[in-house]
């Protein structure tokens, strides 16, 4: 697990350096930044990482749980007790990032160790979470009639139908289809 954490950190620093190099060589790209969310699924562990406001979620016991924490001004204000969750939802500065690739140097990535006893993993951009409620996302992801592709398509379609005013990226892994082997190759 420590090797994976180190690999994530090194990869993020390299990516960040490449973005900075690109913006130095292309004047029109000055100020360009991006968010990142990732998951590593290994027989022995599951790790999540994020920078910015792209999010990682798990389905556990048919409930949606957010694993990552957004690096936004509004989230800092919530943590400090200055804003409530309800006030934050429509705050005029909710998209101001406090951490992003290509903006901060050095860059830090939050890494989270996750329980392996889950039914699914979803990674998404804020284009999804800004358009759909937590409950709406959970309802789609726990619909046993939908395939993985069907769940992703339905979430994107619903977000677009509600305005879709930002890019909407979604990846979903149904853990029911993933063998639960430990690192020695034996079943859990």
GROMACS .gro file of C-alpha atoms in nm:
model
  188
    1UNK     CA    1   0.000   0.000   0.000
    2UNK     CA    2   0.284   0.240   0.082
    3UNK     CA    3   0.431   0.183  -0.266
    4UNK     CA    4   0.094   0.275  -0.420
    5UNK     CA    5   0.073   0.593  -0.211
    6UNK     CA    6   0.425   0.691  -0.314
    7UNK     CA    7   0.344   0.617  -0.681
    8UNK     CA    8   0.033   0.838  -0.661
    9UNK     CA    9   0.230   1.126  -0.509
   10UNK     CA   10   0.513   1.099  -0.762
   11UNK     CA   11   0.269   1.074  -1.054
   12UNK     CA   12   0.076   1.379  -0.936
   13UNK     CA   13   0.395   1.584  -0.901
   14UNK     CA   14   0.503   1.480  -1.252
   15UNK     CA   15   0.162   1.564  -1.401
   16UNK     CA   16   0.161   1.899  -1.223
   17UNK     CA   17   0.510   1.979  -1.357
   18UNK     CA   18   0.399   1.890  -1.711
   19UNK     CA   19   0.097   2.122  -1.685
   20UNK     CA   20   0.317   2.407  -1.560
   21UNK     CA   21   0.565   2.343  -1.843
   22UNK     CA   22   0.281   2.349  -2.098
   23UNK     CA   23   0.147   2.680  -1.965
   24UNK     CA   24   0.495   2.834  -1.979
   25UNK     CA   25   0.523   2.735  -2.347
   26UNK     CA   26   0.166   2.834  -2.441
   27UNK     CA   27   0.069   3.185  -2.330
   28UNK     CA   28  -0.302   3.119  -2.399
   29UNK     CA   29  -0.298   2.843  -2.137
   30UNK     CA   30  -0.174   3.066  -1.850
   31UNK     CA   31  -0.382   3.003  -1.539
   32UNK     CA   32  -0.504   2.668  -1.672
   33UNK     CA   33  -0.572   2.412  -1.401
   34UNK     CA   34  -0.761   2.092  -1.351
   35UNK     CA   35  -0.898   1.864  -1.083
   36UNK     CA   36  -0.820   1.498  -1.028
   37UNK     CA   37  -0.994   1.204  -0.864
   38UNK     CA   38  -0.861   0.848  -0.869
   39UNK     CA   39  -0.911   0.507  -0.716
   40UNK     CA   40  -0.673   0.215  -0.699
   41UNK     CA   41  -0.840  -0.121  -0.644
   42UNK     CA   42  -0.601  -0.390  -0.532
   43UNK     CA   43  -0.676  -0.732  -0.380
   44UNK     CA   44  -0.544  -0.602  -0.046
   45UNK     CA   45  -0.674  -0.243  -0.039
   46UNK     CA   46  -0.869   0.037  -0.206
   47UNK     CA   47  -0.721   0.386  -0.218
   48UNK     CA   48  -0.885   0.709  -0.330
   49UNK     CA   49  -0.709   1.035  -0.412
   50UNK     CA   50  -0.833   1.379  -0.508
   51UNK     CA   51  -0.728   1.733  -0.587
   52UNK     CA   52  -0.993   2.000  -0.635
   53UNK     CA   53  -1.365   1.929  -0.646
   54UNK     CA   54  -1.390   1.605  -0.840
   55UNK     CA   55  -1.521   1.338  -0.605
   56UNK     CA   56  -1.488   0.973  -0.512
   57UNK     CA   57  -1.781   0.778  -0.370
   58UNK     CA   58  -1.856   0.423  -0.260
   59UNK     CA   59  -2.178   0.227  -0.238
   60UNK     CA   60  -2.186   0.032   0.089
   61UNK     CA   61  -2.496  -0.148   0.216
   62UNK     CA   62  -2.684   0.014  -0.077
   63UNK     CA   63  -2.603   0.365   0.052
   64UNK     CA   64  -2.387   0.628  -0.119
   65UNK     CA   65  -2.091   0.757   0.085
   66UNK     CA   66  -1.852   1.033  -0.020
   67UNK     CA   67  -1.490   0.934   0.045
   68UNK     CA   68  -1.303   1.243  -0.077
   69UNK     CA   69  -1.312   1.605   0.044
   70UNK     CA   70  -1.350   1.900  -0.194
   71UNK     CA   71  -1.071   2.157  -0.201
   72UNK     CA   72  -1.298   2.459  -0.238
   73UNK     CA   73  -1.336   2.790  -0.059
   74UNK     CA   74  -1.690   2.693   0.039
   75UNK     CA   75  -1.577   2.362   0.188
   76UNK     CA   76  -1.319   2.550   0.398
   77UNK     CA   77  -1.596   2.782   0.518
   78UNK     CA   78  -1.813   2.481   0.610
   79UNK     CA   79  -1.525   2.321   0.800
   80UNK     CA   80  -1.462   2.649   0.984
   81UNK     CA   81  -1.831   2.671   1.080
   82UNK     CA   82  -1.884   2.985   0.871
   83UNK     CA   83  -2.139   2.822   0.635
   84UNK     CA   84  -2.394   2.544   0.660
   85UNK     CA   85  -2.429   2.271   0.397
   86UNK     CA   86  -2.755   2.434   0.281
   87UNK     CA   87  -2.591   2.778   0.244
   88UNK     CA   88  -2.300   2.624   0.057
   89UNK     CA   89  -2.520   2.453  -0.203
   90UNK     CA   90  -2.604   2.782  -0.377
   91UNK     CA   91  -2.310   2.996  -0.265
   92UNK     CA   92  -2.186   3.230  -0.543
   93UNK     CA   93  -1.826   3.119  -0.484
   94UNK     CA   94  -1.883   2.745  -0.452
   95UNK     CA   95  -1.656   2.669  -0.750
   96UNK     CA   96  -1.348   2.856  -0.626
   97UNK     CA   97  -1.076   2.593  -0.593
   98UNK     CA   98  -0.815   2.607  -0.318
   99UNK     CA   99  -0.608   2.327  -0.472
  100UNK     CA  100  -0.576   2.227  -0.839
  101UNK     CA  101  -0.322   2.072  -1.075
  102UNK     CA  102  -0.144   2.343  -1.272
  103UNK     CA  103  -0.226   2.611  -1.016
  104UNK     CA  104  -0.048   2.505  -0.697
  105UNK     CA  105   0.321   2.414  -0.687
  106UNK     CA  106   0.410   2.214  -0.493
  107UNK     CA  107   0.087   2.014  -0.516
  108UNK     CA  108  -0.066   1.799  -0.244
  109UNK     CA  109  -0.312   1.518  -0.305
  110UNK     CA  110  -0.543   1.384  -0.037
  111UNK     CA  111  -0.527   1.005  -0.016
  112UNK     CA  112  -0.792   0.794   0.155
  113UNK     CA  113  -0.779   0.428   0.252
  114UNK     CA  114  -1.118   0.263   0.199
  115UNK     CA  115  -1.287  -0.045   0.340
  116UNK     CA  116  -1.291  -0.322   0.078
  117UNK     CA  117  -1.642  -0.439   0.172
  118UNK     CA  118  -1.829  -0.218  -0.075
  119UNK     CA  119  -2.065  -0.275  -0.366
  120UNK     CA  120  -1.939  -0.004  -0.600
  121UNK     CA  121  -1.704   0.287  -0.666
  122UNK     CA  122  -1.796   0.607  -0.850
  123UNK     CA  123  -1.556   0.881  -0.957
  124UNK     CA  124  -1.705   1.201  -1.099
  125UNK     CA  125  -1.653   1.566  -1.178
  126UNK     CA  126  -1.849   1.840  -1.005
  127UNK     CA  127  -2.053   1.868  -1.325
  128UNK     CA  128  -2.249   1.569  -1.192
  129UNK     CA  129  -2.267   1.659  -0.823
  130UNK     CA  130  -2.369   2.019  -0.894
  131UNK     CA  131  -2.666   1.902  -1.102
  132UNK     CA  132  -2.792   1.597  -0.909
  133UNK     CA  133  -2.872   1.548  -0.543
  134UNK     CA  134  -2.693   1.287  -0.337
  135UNK     CA  135  -3.021   1.091  -0.317
  136UNK     CA  136  -3.074   1.104  -0.693
  137UNK     CA  137  -2.723   0.967  -0.758
  138UNK     CA  138  -2.770   0.695  -0.497
  139UNK     CA  139  -3.102   0.587  -0.649
  140UNK     CA  140  -2.942   0.536  -0.991
  141UNK     CA  141  -2.634   0.355  -0.856
  142UNK     CA  142  -2.843   0.111  -0.650
  143UNK     CA  143  -3.080   0.028  -0.937
  144UNK     CA  144  -3.014  -0.344  -0.990
  145UNK     CA  145  -3.187  -0.334  -1.330
  146UNK     CA  146  -2.911  -0.114  -1.478
  147UNK     CA  147  -2.567  -0.227  -1.598
  148UNK     CA  148  -2.258  -0.020  -1.510
  149UNK     CA  149  -2.282   0.151  -1.849
  150UNK     CA  150  -2.654   0.208  -1.796
  151UNK     CA  151  -2.593   0.373  -1.458
  152UNK     CA  152  -2.327   0.606  -1.600
  153UNK     CA  153  -2.543   0.697  -1.902
  154UNK     CA  154  -2.848   0.763  -1.685
  155UNK     CA  155  -2.652   0.987  -1.446
  156UNK     CA  156  -2.507   1.192  -1.733
  157UNK     CA  157  -2.847   1.217  -1.905
  158UNK     CA  158  -3.017   1.331  -1.581
  159UNK     CA  159  -2.745   1.591  -1.515
  160UNK     CA  160  -2.773   1.725  -1.871
  161UNK     CA  161  -3.152   1.739  -1.839
  162UNK     CA  162  -3.111   1.956  -1.530
  163UNK     CA  163  -2.893   2.206  -1.714
  164UNK     CA  164  -2.556   2.033  -1.756
  165UNK     CA  165  -2.369   2.365  -1.739
  166UNK     CA  166  -2.026   2.206  -1.670
  167UNK     CA  167  -1.843   1.901  -1.801
  168UNK     CA  168  -1.992   1.581  -1.663
  169UNK     CA  169  -1.745   1.298  -1.619
  170UNK     CA  170  -1.846   0.974  -1.447
  171UNK     CA  171  -1.675   0.637  -1.398
  172UNK     CA  172  -1.840   0.350  -1.210
  173UNK     CA  173  -1.704   0.013  -1.101
  174UNK     CA  174  -1.946  -0.251  -0.976
  175UNK     CA  175  -1.746  -0.440  -0.713
  176UNK     CA  176  -1.985  -0.735  -0.731
  177UNK     CA  177  -1.803  -0.830  -1.050
  178UNK     CA  178  -1.457  -0.802  -0.894
  179UNK     CA  179  -1.308  -1.117  -0.739
  180UNK     CA  180  -1.214  -1.067  -0.376
  181UNK     CA  181  -0.869  -1.226  -0.369
  182UNK     CA  182  -0.597  -1.135  -0.124
  183UNK     CA  183  -0.242  -1.062  -0.238
  184UNK     CA  184  -0.149  -1.434  -0.208
  185UNK     CA  185  -0.422  -1.534  -0.453
  186UNK     CA  186  -0.659  -1.696  -0.203
  187UNK     CA  187  -1.022  -1.597  -0.161
  188UNK     CA  188  -1.114  -1.369   0.131
   0.00000   0.00000   0.00000
